[in-house]
Amino acid sequence: MNDFTQKEMEGWINFYKGTGSLGWSTPSKNFVPSKEWAIAGYKGWPGVASPKGDRPNCKPTCTLKYSKPDFQVAWFRRSNKKRTTI
């Protein structure tokens, strides 16, 4: 179970990056992508579609090769405490 609703989460994002508490502030340039990524996370990302990024000139690559042994990543989903291993 989530600690807050999606609407509450979106309200906090709007408060911080959007129009603020009075609705007069100018939203930050990445307000919409921030909200889209937060919604994806709320709905279970990476198990749901990824929104577009807000850094079109960024190349998410690394020239260094990983040379260590394989490893596993495990985490507990915040919403239901089920263990997930990739």
XYZ file of N, CA and C in Angstrom:
258
model
N 0.846 -1.180 0.000
C 0.000 0.000 0.000
C 0.890 1.241 0.000
N 0.540 2.216 -0.805
C 1.308 3.456 -0.883
C 1.001 4.352 0.309
N 1.984 5.171 0.657
C 1.808 6.110 1.757
C 1.000 7.336 1.338
N 0.811 7.523 0.037
C 0.074 8.668 -0.469
C -0.535 8.300 -1.813
N -1.505 9.081 -2.229
C -2.163 8.807 -3.507
C -1.359 9.434 -4.647
N -1.676 9.016 -5.859
C -1.015 9.607 -7.023
C -1.326 11.100 -7.097
N -2.553 11.462 -6.806
C -2.945 12.878 -6.841
C -2.141 13.691 -5.821
N -1.941 13.136 -4.620
C -1.138 13.830 -3.611
C 0.303 13.992 -4.087
N 0.859 12.931 -4.677
C 2.224 12.986 -5.193
C 2.343 14.083 -6.253
N 1.394 14.104 -7.181
C 1.416 15.120 -8.232
C 1.293 16.524 -7.636
N 0.524 16.652 -6.569
C 0.404 17.944 -5.891
C 1.733 18.420 -5.333
N 2.506 17.510 -4.733
C 3.815 17.882 -4.194
C 4.796 18.235 -5.302
N 4.711 17.527 -6.429
C 5.576 17.863 -7.566
C 5.210 19.244 -8.092
N 3.921 19.527 -8.182
C 3.483 20.854 -8.621
C 3.939 21.930 -7.638
N 3.872 21.640 -6.357
C 4.308 22.594 -5.338
C 5.792 22.913 -5.505
N 6.605 21.874 -5.759
C 8.058 22.053 -5.832
C 8.531 22.540 -7.203
N 8.005 21.974 -8.282
C 8.497 22.281 -9.626
C 7.490 22.994 -10.517
N 6.254 23.038 -10.090
C 5.204 23.622 -10.932
C 4.864 25.043 -10.556
N 3.588 25.292 -10.387
C 3.122 26.655 -10.129
C 3.120 27.039 -8.654
N 3.560 26.138 -7.792
C 3.664 26.462 -6.377
C 2.339 26.409 -5.647
N 2.366 26.794 -4.387
C 1.174 26.675 -3.546
C 0.063 27.643 -3.945
N 0.418 28.791 -4.486
C -0.595 29.780 -4.865
C -0.961 29.719 -6.346
N -0.213 28.921 -7.113
C -0.489 28.811 -8.539
C 0.063 29.950 -9.376
N 1.001 30.717 -8.821
C 1.531 31.885 -9.519
C 2.946 31.682 -10.045
N 3.641 30.685 -9.556
C 5.035 30.484 -9.952
C 5.136 29.981 -11.386
N 6.282 30.223 -11.989
C 6.556 29.699 -13.325
C 7.122 28.292 -13.170
N 6.519 27.301 -13.805
C 7.023 25.930 -13.678
C 8.456 25.801 -14.193
N 9.227 24.909 -13.573
C 10.583 24.652 -14.045
C 10.516 24.005 -15.424
N 11.625 24.071 -16.149
C 11.657 23.552 -17.515
C 11.391 22.054 -17.575
N 11.732 21.347 -16.517
C 11.519 19.888 -16.540
C 10.329 19.461 -15.678
N 9.394 20.364 -15.467
C 8.221 20.049 -14.653
C 7.423 18.880 -15.224
N 7.082 18.933 -16.502
C 6.270 17.867 -17.111
C 7.017 16.535 -17.116
N 8.298 16.476 -17.579
C 8.999 15.192 -17.518
C 9.149 14.665 -16.090
N 9.369 15.557 -15.130
C 9.481 15.119 -13.733
C 8.197 14.449 -13.272
N 7.080 15.055 -13.627
C 5.785 14.491 -13.248
C 5.554 13.155 -13.951
N 5.906 13.080 -15.238
C 5.720 11.830 -15.984
C 6.562 10.696 -15.399
N 7.816 10.986 -15.025
C 8.671 9.957 -14.430
C 8.165 9.555 -13.046
N 7.684 10.510 -12.277
C 7.141 10.183 -10.955
C 5.914 9.287 -11.081
N 5.058 9.570 -12.050
C 3.865 8.744 -12.265
C 4.272 7.338 -12.687
N 5.272 7.234 -13.574
C 5.757 5.910 -13.981
C 6.285 5.147 -12.770
N 7.041 5.821 -11.914
C 7.543 5.177 -10.703
C 6.419 4.754 -9.781
N 5.426 5.604 -9.645
C 4.283 5.305 -8.786
C 3.535 4.076 -9.281
N 3.451 3.945 -10.608
C 2.708 2.827 -11.197
C 3.533 1.549 -11.337
N 4.804 1.585 -10.916
C 5.596 0.365 -10.895
C 6.759 0.282 -11.861
N 7.310 1.424 -12.297
C 8.463 1.396 -13.178
C 9.571 0.580 -12.526
N 10.264 -0.285 -13.221
C 10.371 -0.443 -14.659
C 9.347 -1.393 -15.267
N 8.345 -1.782 -14.525
C 7.327 -2.681 -15.052
C 6.282 -1.990 -15.907
N 6.395 -0.686 -16.064
C 5.500 0.072 -16.947
C 6.363 0.847 -17.945
N 5.751 1.403 -18.955
C 6.493 2.122 -19.994
C 7.277 3.299 -19.417
N 8.440 3.549 -19.982
C 9.275 4.675 -19.568
C 8.873 5.937 -20.318
N 8.726 7.044 -19.601
C 8.471 8.312 -20.283
C 9.734 8.761 -21.029
N 9.579 9.761 -21.890
C 10.742 10.334 -22.557
C 11.595 11.053 -21.521
N 12.882 11.112 -21.782
C 13.785 11.851 -20.910
C 13.726 13.340 -21.201
N 14.314 14.132 -20.331
C 14.319 15.580 -20.541
C 15.720 16.103 -20.868
N 16.612 15.202 -21.233
C 17.972 15.574 -21.602
C 18.293 14.977 -22.974
N 17.751 15.546 -24.073
C 17.903 14.944 -25.395
C 19.344 14.865 -25.890
N 20.237 15.695 -25.366
C 21.631 15.673 -25.809
C 22.508 14.754 -24.977
N 21.943 14.126 -23.976
C 22.709 13.241 -23.093
C 22.779 11.845 -23.714
N 23.975 11.301 -23.811
C 24.170 9.946 -24.331
C 24.440 9.023 -23.140
N 23.469 8.215 -22.731
C 23.645 7.360 -21.543
C 24.512 6.134 -21.836
N 25.753 6.373 -22.184
C 26.684 5.278 -22.448
C 27.938 5.482 -21.617
N 28.670 4.417 -21.453
C 29.918 4.471 -20.705
C 30.986 3.767 -21.536
N 32.137 4.377 -21.672
C 33.208 3.780 -22.466
C 33.973 2.709 -21.699
N 33.770 2.626 -20.402
C 34.478 1.630 -19.594
C 33.727 0.307 -19.589
N 34.445 -0.765 -19.793
C 33.851 -2.103 -19.747
C 33.820 -2.575 -18.297
N 32.752 -3.262 -17.924
C 32.653 -3.857 -16.591
C 33.413 -5.175 -16.627
N 34.413 -5.322 -15.775
C 35.265 -6.512 -15.825
C 35.145 -7.405 -14.593
N 34.242 -7.099 -13.718
C 34.042 -7.913 -12.508
C 33.077 -9.053 -12.811
N 32.901 -10.003 -11.857
C 31.939 -11.100 -12.070
C 30.498 -10.582 -12.117
N 29.617 -11.393 -12.698
C 28.198 -11.046 -12.728
C 27.663 -10.864 -11.313
N 26.656 -10.066 -11.166
C 26.039 -9.851 -9.861
C 24.532 -9.736 -10.033
N 23.818 -9.869 -8.937
C 22.368 -9.717 -8.933
C 21.997 -8.473 -8.145
N 20.902 -7.881 -8.542
C 20.351 -6.740 -7.820
C 18.999 -7.169 -7.279
N 18.747 -6.906 -6.012
C 17.448 -7.232 -5.418
C 16.942 -5.999 -4.681
N 15.669 -5.764 -4.769
C 15.083 -4.666 -4.017
C 13.697 -5.054 -3.556
N 13.217 -4.314 -2.573
C 11.874 -4.521 -2.061
C 11.010 -3.385 -2.574
N 9.979 -3.736 -3.287
C 9.076 -2.710 -3.793
C 8.455 -1.972 -2.622
N 8.392 -0.691 -2.730
C 7.872 0.135 -1.637
C 6.402 -0.160 -1.366
N 5.648 -0.487 -2.413
C 4.210 -0.602 -2.243
C 3.754 -1.914 -1.628
N 4.479 -3.019 -1.880
C 3.950 -4.281 -1.370
C 4.993 -5.174 -0.699
N 6.208 -4.721 -0.554
C 7.278 -5.416 0.159
C 7.659 -6.766 -0.462
N 7.252 -7.021 -1.705
C 7.661 -8.253 -2.368
C 9.083 -8.092 -2.886
N 9.860 -9.140 -2.764
C 11.232 -9.096 -3.236
C 11.266 -9.348 -4.739
N 12.037 -8.558 -5.424
C 12.200 -8.706 -6.863
C 13.687 -8.823 -7.150
N 14.067 -9.796 -7.937
C 15.465 -9.972 -8.322
C 15.573 -9.847 -9.828
N 16.587 -9.133 -10.270
C 16.812 -9.033 -11.710
C 18.066 -9.803 -12.056
